[in-house]
PDB file of C-alpha atoms in Angstrom:
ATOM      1  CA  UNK I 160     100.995 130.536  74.973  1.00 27.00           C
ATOM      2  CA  UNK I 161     100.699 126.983  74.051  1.00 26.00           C
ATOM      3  CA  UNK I 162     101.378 123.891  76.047  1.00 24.00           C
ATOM      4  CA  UNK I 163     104.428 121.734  74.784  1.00 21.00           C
ATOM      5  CA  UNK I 164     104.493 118.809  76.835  1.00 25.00           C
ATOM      6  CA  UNK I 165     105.292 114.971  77.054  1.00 27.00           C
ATOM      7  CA  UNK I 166     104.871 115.059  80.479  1.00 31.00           C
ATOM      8  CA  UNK I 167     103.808 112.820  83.691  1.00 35.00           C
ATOM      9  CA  UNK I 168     103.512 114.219  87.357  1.00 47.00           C
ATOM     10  CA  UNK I 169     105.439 111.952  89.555  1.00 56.00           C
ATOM     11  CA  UNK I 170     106.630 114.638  91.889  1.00 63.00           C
ATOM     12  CA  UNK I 171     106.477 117.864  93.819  1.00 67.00           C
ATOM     13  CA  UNK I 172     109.050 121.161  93.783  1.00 59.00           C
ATOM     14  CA  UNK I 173     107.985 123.860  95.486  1.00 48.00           C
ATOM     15  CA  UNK I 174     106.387 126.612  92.985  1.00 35.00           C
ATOM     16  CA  UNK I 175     106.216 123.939  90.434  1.00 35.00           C
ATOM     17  CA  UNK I 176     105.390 120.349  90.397  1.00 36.00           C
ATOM     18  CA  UNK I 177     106.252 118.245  87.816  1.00 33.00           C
ATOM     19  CA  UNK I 178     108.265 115.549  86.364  1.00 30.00           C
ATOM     20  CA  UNK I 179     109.004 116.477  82.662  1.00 29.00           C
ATOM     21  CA  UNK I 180     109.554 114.755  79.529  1.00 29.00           C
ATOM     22  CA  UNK I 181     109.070 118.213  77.638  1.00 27.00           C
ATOM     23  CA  UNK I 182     108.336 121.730  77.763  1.00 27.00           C
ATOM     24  CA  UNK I 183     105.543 123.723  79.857  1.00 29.00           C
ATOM     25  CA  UNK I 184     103.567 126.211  78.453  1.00 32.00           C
ATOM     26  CA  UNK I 185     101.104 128.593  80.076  1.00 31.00           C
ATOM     27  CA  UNK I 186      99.834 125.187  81.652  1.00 35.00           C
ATOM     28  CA  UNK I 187     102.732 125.772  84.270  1.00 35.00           C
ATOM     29  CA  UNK I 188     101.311 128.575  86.386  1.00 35.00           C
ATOM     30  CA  UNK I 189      98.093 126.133  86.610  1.00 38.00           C
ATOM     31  CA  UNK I 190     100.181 123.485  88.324  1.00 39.00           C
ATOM     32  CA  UNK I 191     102.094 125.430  90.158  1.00 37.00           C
ATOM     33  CA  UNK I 192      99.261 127.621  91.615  1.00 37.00           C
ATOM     34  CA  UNK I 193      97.495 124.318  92.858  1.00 37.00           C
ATOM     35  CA  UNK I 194      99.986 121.692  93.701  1.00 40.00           C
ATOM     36  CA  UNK I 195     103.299 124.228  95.399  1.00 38.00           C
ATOM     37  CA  UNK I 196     103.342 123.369  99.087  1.00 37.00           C
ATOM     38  CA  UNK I 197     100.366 125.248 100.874  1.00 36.00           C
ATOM     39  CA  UNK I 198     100.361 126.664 104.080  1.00 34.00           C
ATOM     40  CA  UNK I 199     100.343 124.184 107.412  1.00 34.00           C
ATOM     41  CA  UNK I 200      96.994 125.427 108.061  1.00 33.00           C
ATOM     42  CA  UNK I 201      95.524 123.339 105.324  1.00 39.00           C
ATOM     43  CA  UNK I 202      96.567 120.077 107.305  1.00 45.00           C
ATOM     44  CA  UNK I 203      94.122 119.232 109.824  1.00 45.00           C
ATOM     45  CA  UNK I 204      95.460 120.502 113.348  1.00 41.00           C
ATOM     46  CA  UNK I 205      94.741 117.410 115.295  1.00 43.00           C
ATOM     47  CA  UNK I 206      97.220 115.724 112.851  1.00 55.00           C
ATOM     48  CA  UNK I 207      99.689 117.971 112.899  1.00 50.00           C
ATOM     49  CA  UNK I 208      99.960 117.150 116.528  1.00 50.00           C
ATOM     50  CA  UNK I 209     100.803 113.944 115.803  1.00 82.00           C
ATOM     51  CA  UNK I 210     102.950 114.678 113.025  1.00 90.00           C
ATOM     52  CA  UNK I 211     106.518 115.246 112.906  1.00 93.00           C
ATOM     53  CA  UNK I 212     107.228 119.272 112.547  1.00 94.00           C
ATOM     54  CA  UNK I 213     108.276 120.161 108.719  1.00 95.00           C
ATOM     55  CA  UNK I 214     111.839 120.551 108.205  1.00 97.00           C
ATOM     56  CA  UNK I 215     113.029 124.570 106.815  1.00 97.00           C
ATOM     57  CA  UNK I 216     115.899 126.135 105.905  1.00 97.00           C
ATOM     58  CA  UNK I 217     116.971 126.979 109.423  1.00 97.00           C
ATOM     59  CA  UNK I 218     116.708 123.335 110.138  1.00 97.00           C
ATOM     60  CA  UNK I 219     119.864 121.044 110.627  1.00 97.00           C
ATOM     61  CA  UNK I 220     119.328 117.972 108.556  1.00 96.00           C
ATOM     62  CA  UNK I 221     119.254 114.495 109.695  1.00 96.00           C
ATOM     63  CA  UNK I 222     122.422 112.059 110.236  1.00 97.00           C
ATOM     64  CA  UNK I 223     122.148 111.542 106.399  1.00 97.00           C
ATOM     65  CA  UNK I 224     123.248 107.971 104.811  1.00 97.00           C
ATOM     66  CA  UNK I 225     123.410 106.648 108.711  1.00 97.00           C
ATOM     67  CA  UNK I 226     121.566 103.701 107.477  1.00 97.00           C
ATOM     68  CA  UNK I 227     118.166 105.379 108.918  1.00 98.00           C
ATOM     69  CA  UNK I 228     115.614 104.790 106.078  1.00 98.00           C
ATOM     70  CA  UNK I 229     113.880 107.751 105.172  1.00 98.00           C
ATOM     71  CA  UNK I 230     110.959 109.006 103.514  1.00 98.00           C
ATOM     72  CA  UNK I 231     110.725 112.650 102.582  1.00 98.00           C
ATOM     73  CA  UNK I 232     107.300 114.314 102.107  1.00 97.00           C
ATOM     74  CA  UNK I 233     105.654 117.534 102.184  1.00 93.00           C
ATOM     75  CA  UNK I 234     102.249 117.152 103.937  1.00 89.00           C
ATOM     76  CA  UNK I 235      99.995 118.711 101.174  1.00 83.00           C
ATOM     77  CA  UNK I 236     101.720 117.244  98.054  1.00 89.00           C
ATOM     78  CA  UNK I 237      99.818 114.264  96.431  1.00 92.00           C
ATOM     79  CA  UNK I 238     102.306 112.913  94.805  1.00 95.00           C
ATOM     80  CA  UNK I 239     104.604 112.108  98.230  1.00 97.00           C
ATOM     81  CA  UNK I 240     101.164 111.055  99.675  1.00 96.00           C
ATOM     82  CA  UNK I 241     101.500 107.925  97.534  1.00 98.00           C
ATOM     83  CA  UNK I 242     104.281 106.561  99.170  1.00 98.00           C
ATOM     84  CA  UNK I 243     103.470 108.029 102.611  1.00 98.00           C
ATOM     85  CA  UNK I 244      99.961 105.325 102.329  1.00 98.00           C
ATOM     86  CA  UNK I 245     102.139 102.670 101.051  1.00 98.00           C
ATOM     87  CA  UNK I 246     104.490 102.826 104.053  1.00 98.00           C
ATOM     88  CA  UNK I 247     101.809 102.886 106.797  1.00 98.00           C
ATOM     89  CA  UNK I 248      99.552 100.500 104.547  1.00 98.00           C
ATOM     90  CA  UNK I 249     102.868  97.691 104.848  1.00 98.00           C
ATOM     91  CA  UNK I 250     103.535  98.712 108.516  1.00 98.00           C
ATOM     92  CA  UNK I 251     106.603 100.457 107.913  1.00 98.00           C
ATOM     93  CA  UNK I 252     105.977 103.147 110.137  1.00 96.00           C
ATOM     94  CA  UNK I 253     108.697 101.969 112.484  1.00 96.00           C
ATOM     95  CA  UNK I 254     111.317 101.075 109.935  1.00 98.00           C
ATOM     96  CA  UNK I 255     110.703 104.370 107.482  1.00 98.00           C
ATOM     97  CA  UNK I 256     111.108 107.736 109.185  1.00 98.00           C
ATOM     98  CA  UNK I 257     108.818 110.126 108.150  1.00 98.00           C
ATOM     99  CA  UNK I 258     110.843 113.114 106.975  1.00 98.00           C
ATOM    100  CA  UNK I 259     108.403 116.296 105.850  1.00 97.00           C
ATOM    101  CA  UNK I 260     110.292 119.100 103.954  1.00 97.00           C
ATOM    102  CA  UNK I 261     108.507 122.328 103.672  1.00 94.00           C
ATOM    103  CA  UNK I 262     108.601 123.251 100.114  1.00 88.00           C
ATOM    104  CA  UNK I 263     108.473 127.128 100.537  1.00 88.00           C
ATOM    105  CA  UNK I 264     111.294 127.412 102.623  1.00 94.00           C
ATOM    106  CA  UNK I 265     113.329 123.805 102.164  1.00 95.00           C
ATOM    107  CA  UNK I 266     116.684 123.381 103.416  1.00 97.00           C
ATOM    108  CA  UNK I 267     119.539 124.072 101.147  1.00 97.00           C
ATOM    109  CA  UNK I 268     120.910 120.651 102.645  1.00 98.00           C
ATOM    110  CA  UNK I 269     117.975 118.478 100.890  1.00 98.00           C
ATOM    111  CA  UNK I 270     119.270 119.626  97.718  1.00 97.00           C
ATOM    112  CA  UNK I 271     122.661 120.006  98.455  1.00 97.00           C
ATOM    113  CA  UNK I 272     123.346 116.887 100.139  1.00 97.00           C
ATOM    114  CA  UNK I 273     120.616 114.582  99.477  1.00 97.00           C
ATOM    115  CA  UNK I 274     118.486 114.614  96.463  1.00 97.00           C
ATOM    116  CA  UNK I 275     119.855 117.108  93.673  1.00 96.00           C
ATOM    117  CA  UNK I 276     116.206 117.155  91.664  1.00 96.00           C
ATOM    118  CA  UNK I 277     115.333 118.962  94.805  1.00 96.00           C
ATOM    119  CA  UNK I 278     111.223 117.232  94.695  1.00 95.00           C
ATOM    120  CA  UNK I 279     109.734 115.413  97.155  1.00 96.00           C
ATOM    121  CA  UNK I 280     108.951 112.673  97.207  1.00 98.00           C
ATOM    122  CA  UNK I 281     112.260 110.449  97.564  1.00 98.00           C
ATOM    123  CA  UNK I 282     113.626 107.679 100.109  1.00 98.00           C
ATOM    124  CA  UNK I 283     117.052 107.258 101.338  1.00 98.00           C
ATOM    125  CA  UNK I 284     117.760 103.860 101.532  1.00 98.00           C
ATOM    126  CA  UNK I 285     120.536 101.305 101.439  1.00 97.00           C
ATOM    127  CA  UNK I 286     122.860 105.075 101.024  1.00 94.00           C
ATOM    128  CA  UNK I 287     120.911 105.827  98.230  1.00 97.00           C
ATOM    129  CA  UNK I 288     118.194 108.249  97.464  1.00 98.00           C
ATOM    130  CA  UNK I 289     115.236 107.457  95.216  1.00 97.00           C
ATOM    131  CA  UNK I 290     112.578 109.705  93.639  1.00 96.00           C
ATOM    132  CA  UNK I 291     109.336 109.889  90.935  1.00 96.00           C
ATOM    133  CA  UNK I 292     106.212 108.770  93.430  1.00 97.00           C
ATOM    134  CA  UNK I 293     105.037 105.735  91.403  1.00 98.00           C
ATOM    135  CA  UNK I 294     108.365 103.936  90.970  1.00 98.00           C
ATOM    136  CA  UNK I 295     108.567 104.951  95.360  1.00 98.00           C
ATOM    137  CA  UNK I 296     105.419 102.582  95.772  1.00 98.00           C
ATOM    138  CA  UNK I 297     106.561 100.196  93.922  1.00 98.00           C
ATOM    139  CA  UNK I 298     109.930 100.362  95.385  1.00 98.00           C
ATOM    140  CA  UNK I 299     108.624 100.204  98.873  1.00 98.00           C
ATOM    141  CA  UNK I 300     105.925  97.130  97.916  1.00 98.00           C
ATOM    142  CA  UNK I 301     108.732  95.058  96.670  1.00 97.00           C
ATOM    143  CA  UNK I 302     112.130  95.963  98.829  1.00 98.00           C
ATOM    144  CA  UNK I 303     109.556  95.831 102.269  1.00 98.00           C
ATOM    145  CA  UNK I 304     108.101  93.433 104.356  1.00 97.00           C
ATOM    146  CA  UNK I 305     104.444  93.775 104.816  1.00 97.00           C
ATOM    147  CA  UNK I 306     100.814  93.453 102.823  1.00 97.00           C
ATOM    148  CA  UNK I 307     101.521  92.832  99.251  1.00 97.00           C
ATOM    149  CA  UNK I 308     100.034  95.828  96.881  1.00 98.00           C
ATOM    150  CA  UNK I 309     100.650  94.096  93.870  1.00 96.00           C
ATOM    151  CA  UNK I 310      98.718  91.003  92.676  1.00 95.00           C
ATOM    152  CA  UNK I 311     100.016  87.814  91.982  1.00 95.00           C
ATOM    153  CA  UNK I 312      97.177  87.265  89.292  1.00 97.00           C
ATOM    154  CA  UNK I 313      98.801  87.924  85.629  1.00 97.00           C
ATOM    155  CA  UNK I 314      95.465  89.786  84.232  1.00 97.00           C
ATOM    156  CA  UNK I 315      95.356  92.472  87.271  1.00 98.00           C
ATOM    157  CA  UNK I 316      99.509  92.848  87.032  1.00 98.00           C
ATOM    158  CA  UNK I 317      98.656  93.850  83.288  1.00 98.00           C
ATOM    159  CA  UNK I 318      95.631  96.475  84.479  1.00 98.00           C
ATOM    160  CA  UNK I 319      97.634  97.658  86.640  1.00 98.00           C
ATOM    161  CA  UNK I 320     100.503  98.629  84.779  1.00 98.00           C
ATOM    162  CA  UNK I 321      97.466 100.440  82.134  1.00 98.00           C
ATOM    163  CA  UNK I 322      95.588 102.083  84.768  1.00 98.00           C
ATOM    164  CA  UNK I 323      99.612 103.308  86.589  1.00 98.00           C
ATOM    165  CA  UNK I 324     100.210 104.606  82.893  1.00 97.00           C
ATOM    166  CA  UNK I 325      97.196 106.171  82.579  1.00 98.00           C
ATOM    167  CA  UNK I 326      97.277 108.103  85.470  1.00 97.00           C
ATOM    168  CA  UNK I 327      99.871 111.099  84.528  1.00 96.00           C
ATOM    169  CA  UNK I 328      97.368 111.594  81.723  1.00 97.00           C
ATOM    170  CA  UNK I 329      94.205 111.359  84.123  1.00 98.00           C
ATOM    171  CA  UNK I 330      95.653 114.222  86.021  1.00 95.00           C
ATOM    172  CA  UNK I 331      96.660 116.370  83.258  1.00 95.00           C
ATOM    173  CA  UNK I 332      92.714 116.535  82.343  1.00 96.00           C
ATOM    174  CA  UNK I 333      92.017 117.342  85.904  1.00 93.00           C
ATOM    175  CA  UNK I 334      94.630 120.550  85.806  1.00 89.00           C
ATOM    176  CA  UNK I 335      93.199 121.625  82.600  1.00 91.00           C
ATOM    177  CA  UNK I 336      90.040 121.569  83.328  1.00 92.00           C
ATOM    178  CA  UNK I 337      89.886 123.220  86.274  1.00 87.00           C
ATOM    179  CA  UNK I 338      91.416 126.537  84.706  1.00 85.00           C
ATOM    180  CA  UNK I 339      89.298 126.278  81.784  1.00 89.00           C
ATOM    181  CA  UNK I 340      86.350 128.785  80.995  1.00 88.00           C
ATOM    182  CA  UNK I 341      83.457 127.192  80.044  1.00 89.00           C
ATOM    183  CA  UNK I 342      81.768 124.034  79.969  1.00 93.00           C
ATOM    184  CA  UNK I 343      84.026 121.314  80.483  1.00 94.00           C
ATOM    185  CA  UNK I 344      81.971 118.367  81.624  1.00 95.00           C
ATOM    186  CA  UNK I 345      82.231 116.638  78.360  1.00 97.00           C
ATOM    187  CA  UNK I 346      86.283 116.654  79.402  1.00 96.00           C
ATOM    188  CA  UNK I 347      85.569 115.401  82.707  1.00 98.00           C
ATOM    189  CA  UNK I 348      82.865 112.674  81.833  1.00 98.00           C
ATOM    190  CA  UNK I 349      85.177 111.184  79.258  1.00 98.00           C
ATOM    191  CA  UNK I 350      87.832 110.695  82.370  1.00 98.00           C
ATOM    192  CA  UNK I 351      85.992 110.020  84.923  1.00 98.00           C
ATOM    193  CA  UNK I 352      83.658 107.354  82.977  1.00 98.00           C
ATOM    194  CA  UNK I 353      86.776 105.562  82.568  1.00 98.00           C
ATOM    195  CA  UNK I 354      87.683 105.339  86.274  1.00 98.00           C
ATOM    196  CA  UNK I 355      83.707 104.165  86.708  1.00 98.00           C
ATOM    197  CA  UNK I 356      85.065 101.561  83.765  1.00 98.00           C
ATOM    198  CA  UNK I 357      87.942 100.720  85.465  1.00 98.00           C
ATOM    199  CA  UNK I 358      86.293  99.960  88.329  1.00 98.00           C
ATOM    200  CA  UNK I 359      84.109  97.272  86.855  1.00 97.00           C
ATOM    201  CA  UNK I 360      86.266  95.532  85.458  1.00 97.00           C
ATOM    202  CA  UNK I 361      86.696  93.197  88.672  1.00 97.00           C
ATOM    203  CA  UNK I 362      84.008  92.026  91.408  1.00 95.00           C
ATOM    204  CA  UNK I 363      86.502  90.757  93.911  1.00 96.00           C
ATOM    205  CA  UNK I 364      86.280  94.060  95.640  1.00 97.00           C
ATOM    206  CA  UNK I 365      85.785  98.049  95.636  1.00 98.00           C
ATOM    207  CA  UNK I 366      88.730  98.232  94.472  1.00 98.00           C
ATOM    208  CA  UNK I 367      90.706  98.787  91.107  1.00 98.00           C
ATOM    209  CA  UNK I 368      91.806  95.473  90.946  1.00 98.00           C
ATOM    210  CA  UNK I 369      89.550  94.091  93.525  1.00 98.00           C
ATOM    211  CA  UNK I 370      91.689  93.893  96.693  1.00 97.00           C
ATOM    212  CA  UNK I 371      93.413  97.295  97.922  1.00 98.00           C
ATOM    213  CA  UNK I 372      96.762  97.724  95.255  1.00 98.00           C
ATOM    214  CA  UNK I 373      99.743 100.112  94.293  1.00 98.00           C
ATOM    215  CA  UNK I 374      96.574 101.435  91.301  1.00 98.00           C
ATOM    216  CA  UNK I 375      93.884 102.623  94.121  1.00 98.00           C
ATOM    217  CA  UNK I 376      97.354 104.505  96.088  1.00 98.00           C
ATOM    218  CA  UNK I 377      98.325 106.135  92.867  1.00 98.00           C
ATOM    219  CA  UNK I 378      94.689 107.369  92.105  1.00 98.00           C
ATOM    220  CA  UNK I 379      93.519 108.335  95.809  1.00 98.00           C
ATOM    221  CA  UNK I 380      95.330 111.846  96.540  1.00 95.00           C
ATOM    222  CA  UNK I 381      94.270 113.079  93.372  1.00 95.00           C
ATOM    223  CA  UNK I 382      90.255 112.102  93.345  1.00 96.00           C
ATOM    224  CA  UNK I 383      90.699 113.372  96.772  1.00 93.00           C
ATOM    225  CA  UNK I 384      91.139 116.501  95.840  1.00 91.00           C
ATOM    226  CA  UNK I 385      89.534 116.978  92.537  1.00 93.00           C
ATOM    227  CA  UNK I 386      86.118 115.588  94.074  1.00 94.00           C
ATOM    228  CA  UNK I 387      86.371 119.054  96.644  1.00 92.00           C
ATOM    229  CA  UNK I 388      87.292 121.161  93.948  1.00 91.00           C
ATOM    230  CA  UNK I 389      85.613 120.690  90.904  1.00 94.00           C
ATOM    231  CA  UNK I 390      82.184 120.420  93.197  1.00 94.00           C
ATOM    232  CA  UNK I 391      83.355 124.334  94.587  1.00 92.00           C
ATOM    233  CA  UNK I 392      84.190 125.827  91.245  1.00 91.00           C
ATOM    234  CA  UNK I 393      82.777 123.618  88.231  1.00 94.00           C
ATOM    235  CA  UNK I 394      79.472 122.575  90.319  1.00 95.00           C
ATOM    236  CA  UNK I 395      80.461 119.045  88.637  1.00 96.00           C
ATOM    237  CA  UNK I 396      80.310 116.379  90.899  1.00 98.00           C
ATOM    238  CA  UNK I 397      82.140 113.455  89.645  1.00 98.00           C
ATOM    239  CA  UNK I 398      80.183 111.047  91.439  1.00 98.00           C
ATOM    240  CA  UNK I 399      76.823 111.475  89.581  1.00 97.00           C
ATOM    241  CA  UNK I 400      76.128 108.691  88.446  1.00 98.00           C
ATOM    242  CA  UNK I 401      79.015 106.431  89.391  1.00 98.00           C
ATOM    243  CA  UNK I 402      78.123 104.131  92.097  1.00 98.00           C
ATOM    244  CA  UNK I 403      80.989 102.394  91.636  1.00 98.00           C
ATOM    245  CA  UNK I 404      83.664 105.584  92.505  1.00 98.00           C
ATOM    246  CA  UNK I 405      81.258 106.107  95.085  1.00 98.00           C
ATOM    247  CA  UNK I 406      81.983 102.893  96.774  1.00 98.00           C
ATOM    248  CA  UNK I 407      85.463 103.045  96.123  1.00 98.00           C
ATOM    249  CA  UNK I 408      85.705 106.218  98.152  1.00 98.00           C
ATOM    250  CA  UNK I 409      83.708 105.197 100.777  1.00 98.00           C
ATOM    251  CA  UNK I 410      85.871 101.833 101.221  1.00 98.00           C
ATOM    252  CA  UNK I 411      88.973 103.813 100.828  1.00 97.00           C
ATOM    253  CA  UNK I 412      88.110 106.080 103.641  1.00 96.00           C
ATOM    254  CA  UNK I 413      87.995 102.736 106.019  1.00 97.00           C
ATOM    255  CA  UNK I 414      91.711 102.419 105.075  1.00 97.00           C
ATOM    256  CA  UNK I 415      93.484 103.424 108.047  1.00 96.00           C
ATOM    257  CA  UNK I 416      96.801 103.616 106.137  1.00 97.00           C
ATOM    258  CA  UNK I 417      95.160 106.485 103.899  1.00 97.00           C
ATOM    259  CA  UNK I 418      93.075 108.460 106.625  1.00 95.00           C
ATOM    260  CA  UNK I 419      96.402 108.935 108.691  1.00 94.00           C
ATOM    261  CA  UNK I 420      97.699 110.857 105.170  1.00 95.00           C
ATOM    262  CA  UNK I 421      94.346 113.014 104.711  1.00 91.00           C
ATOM    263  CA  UNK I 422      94.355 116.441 104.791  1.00 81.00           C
ATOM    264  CA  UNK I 423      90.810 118.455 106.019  1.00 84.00           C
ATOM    265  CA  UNK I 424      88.956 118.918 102.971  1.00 83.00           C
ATOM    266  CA  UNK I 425      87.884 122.306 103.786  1.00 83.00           C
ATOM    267  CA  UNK I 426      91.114 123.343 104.694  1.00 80.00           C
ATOM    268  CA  UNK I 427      92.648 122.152 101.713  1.00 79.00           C
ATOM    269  CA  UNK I 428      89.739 123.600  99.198  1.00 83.00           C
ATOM    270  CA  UNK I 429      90.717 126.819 100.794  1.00 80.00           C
ATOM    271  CA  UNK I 430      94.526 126.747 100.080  1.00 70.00           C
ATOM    272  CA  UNK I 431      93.688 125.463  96.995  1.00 71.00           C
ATOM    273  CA  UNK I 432      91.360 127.740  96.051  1.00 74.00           C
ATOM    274  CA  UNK I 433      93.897 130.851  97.117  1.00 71.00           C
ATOM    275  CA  UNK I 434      96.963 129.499  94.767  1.00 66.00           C
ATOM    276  CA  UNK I 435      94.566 129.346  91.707  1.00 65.00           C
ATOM    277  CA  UNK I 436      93.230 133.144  92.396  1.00 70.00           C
ATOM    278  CA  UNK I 437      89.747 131.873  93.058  1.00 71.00           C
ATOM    279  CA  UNK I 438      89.320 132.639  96.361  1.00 66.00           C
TER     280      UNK I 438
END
């Protein structure tokens, strides 16, 4: 069956995980194999200790709209890791409750009563509730006090808003190419060249724009995964060769707001490998 799509992933829903613009094809049971909520086993257990317990659907919700702002995730989804970093890199961690949902038993209530797409992620605040991950971190940048993620510089503002485009399509070559047969290198060098490009373009810092932005949050639960992944079950390891991804991952690991979001690598190749039937 062919793949019919216009379509960006800005958001996670259970068994499938997607925000569309079109129609899914076979390409569906790829995404949904990989990115549906795995089991809590795949989240490191000295975080989970740490970590609010995920919400099901024997769980009463929250005082919703009670002027609470809140942030609803589900631990191993990518896309509400983007706006989980953003809140702890700003120092929100006091002022946005962490709210995790778990996807393969969620509360009728988050639907019902909250957020109607029935994804996560979304925010309730001001009495309303917000969703699609890369308008979140922008949200949160601009309505919260905090480190700025976006530059004031006109050029990087511009990048930015290319390399936050860019990225629904950056993924859809990851998801395709890990459920291809054959040789798909050529694929992956193509995308992952232009990350290494990306990353040159300023010397101000490891990062995509230099200094730490909304780009390297949107990019960073993705490579995080792929890197584990594609190494296990293309042997392609996407930093051959690109010194500059390699320091980008290395600074990005120093980021505290980002290693209180990571999941154990091992743990999460496992899942991972299980949903895609390649375990």
């Amino acid at each position: 069956m062919a793949v019919t799509c216009s379509v960006s992933f800005r958001q996670c829903r259970g068994a499938a995980i997607y925000y569309v613009q079109g129609r899914w094809g076979a390409q569906a049971s790829l995404t949904s194999k990989y990115l549906g909520d795995p089991p809590m086993a795949a989240v490191a257990p000295s975080k989970l200790a740490s970590l609010p317990p995920s919400l099901t659907a024997a769980s009463e919700p929250p005082a919703l709209f009670d002027g609470t702002t809140r942030l609803y995730v589900a631990y191993v989804c990518p896309f509400a890791q983007r706006p989980w970093i953003a809140r702890n890199y700003k120092g929100l961690q006091e002022k946005i409750e962490l709210v995790p949902v778990d996807l393969l038993n969620r509360p009728a209530w988050y639907k019902d009563k909250l957020y109607s797409a029935n994804k996560v992620p979304s925010l309730e605040h001001n009495n309303e509730v917000r969703g699609e991950s890369l308008d979140l971190i922008k949200y949160i940048d601009a309505h919260f006090e905090g480190p700025a993620l976006k530059p004031d510089d006109p050029a990087k503002q511009q990048f930015a808003e290319e390399l936050l485009s860019y990225s629904d399509s950056f993924n859809m070559v990851m998801f395709k190419a890990t459920a291809a047969k054959g040789d798909v290198s050529g694929e992956l060098d193509a995308a992952y060249d232009k990350i290494e490009d990306a990353l040159s373009k300023f010397s101000d810092g490891p990062f995509f724009l230099g200094q730490f932005s909304l780009v390297d949050i949107a990019y960073a639960p993705f490579v995080e995964r792929f890197q584990t992944l594609l190494l296990d079950v293309k042997n392609y390891d996407i930093l051959k060769g690109r010194p500059k991804l390699a320091l980008w991952i290395e600074e990005l690991n120093k980021i505290e707001a980002y290693a209180q979001t990571r999941i154990d690598p091992q743990e999460l190749l496992s899942a991972t490998k299980k949903r895609f039937g390649l375990a």
